[in-house]
Coordinates of C-alpha atoms in Angstrom, one line a residue:
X824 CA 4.3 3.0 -15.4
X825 CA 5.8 4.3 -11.9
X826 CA 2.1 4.5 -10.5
X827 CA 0.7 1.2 -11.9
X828 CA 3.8 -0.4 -10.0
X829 CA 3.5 1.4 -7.3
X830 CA -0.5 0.5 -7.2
X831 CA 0.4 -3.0 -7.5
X832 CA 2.8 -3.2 -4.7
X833 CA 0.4 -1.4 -2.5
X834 CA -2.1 -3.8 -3.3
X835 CA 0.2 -6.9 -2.5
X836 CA 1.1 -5.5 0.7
X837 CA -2.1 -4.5 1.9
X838 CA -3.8 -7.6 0.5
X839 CA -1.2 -10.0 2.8
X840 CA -1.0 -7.9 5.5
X841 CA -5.1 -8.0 5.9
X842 CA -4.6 -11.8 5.5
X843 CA -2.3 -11.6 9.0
X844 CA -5.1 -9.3 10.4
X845 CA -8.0 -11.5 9.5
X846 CA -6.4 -14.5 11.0
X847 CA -5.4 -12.9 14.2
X848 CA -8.1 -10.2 15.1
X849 CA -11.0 -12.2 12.9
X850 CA -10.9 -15.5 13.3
X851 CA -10.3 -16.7 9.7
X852 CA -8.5 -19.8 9.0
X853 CA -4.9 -20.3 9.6
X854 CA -4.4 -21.3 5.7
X855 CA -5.2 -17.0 4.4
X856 CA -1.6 -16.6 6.3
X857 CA 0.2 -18.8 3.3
X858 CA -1.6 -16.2 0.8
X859 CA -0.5 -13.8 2.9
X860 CA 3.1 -14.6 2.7
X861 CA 2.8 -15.3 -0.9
X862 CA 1.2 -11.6 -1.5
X863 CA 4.1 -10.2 0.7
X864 CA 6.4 -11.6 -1.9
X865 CA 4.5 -10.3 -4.4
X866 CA 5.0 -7.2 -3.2
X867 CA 8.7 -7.0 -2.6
X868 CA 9.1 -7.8 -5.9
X869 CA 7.0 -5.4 -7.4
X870 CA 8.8 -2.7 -5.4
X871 CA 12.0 -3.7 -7.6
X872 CA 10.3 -2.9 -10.8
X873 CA 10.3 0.4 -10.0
X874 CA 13.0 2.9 -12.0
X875 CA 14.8 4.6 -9.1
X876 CA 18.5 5.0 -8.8
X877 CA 18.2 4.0 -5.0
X878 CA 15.8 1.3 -3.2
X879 CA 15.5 4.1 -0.4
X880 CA 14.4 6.8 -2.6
X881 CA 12.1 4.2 -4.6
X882 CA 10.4 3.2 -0.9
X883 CA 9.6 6.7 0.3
X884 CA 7.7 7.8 -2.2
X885 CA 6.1 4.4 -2.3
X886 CA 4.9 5.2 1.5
X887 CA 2.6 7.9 -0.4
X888 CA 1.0 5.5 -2.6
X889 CA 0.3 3.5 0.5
X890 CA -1.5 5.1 2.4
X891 CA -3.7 6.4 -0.4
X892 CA -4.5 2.5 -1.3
X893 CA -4.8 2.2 2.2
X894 CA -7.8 4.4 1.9
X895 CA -8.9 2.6 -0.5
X896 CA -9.1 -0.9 0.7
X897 CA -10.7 0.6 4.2
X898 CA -13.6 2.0 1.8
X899 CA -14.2 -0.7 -1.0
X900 CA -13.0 -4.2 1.3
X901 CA -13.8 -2.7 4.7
X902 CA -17.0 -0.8 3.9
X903 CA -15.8 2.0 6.3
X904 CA -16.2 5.5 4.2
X905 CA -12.8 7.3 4.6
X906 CA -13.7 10.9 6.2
X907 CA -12.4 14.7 4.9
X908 CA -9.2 13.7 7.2
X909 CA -8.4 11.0 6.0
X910 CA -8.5 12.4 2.5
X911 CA -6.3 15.2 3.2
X912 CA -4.1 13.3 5.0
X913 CA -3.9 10.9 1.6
X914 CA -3.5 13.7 -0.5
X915 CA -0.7 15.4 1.3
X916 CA 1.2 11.6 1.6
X917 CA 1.0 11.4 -2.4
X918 CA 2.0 14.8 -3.1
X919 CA 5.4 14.5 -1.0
X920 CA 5.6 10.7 -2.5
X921 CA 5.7 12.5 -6.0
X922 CA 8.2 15.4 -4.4
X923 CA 10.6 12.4 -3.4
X924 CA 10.1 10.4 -7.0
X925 CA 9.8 13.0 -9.5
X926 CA 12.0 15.7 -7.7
X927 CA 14.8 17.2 -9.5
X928 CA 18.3 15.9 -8.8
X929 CA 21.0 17.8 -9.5

């Protein structure tokens, strides 16, 4: 459940986020920065979902997830292919996400 929230989140963000960038580096109308904020919302909430016994804890592994969907939106919204570096990069970024989640605690 960890990972679909943590999908989600990272789909908000990015999602309101590219609103801000398509307003001010694209040209698109003024009104995409009200979705925006709404998605930013969206994904400050979603972040709260997750089961972490600190919000700082519960962010930096969320960094992971990130830039994976990151990724992810540059290939399937952007049409720009991630290359082998980017992928590494990604995969190194989840693994320590998952290191700082699912690490043991003593």
């Amino acid at each position: 459940m960890t990972a679909a929230i943590y999908l989600f989140a990272a789909l908000a963000e990015i999602a309101g986020c590219f609103a801000f960038w398509s307003v001010l580096r694209l040209g698109a109308s003024p009104i995409w920065l009200a979705a925006g904020v709404v998605s930013l919302i969206v994904f400050a909430w979603a972040l709260t979902l997750v089961d972490a016994a600190a919000a700082g804890r519960a962010y930096a592994a969320y960094g992971g997830v990130y830039v994976a969907a990151s990724l992810g939106w540059l290939w399937a919204v952007e049409g720009v292919r991630p290359d082998r570096w980017d992928v590494m990069g990604s995969a190194i970024c989840v693994m320590g996400a998952a290191v700082v989640l699912f690490g043991p605690r003593g």
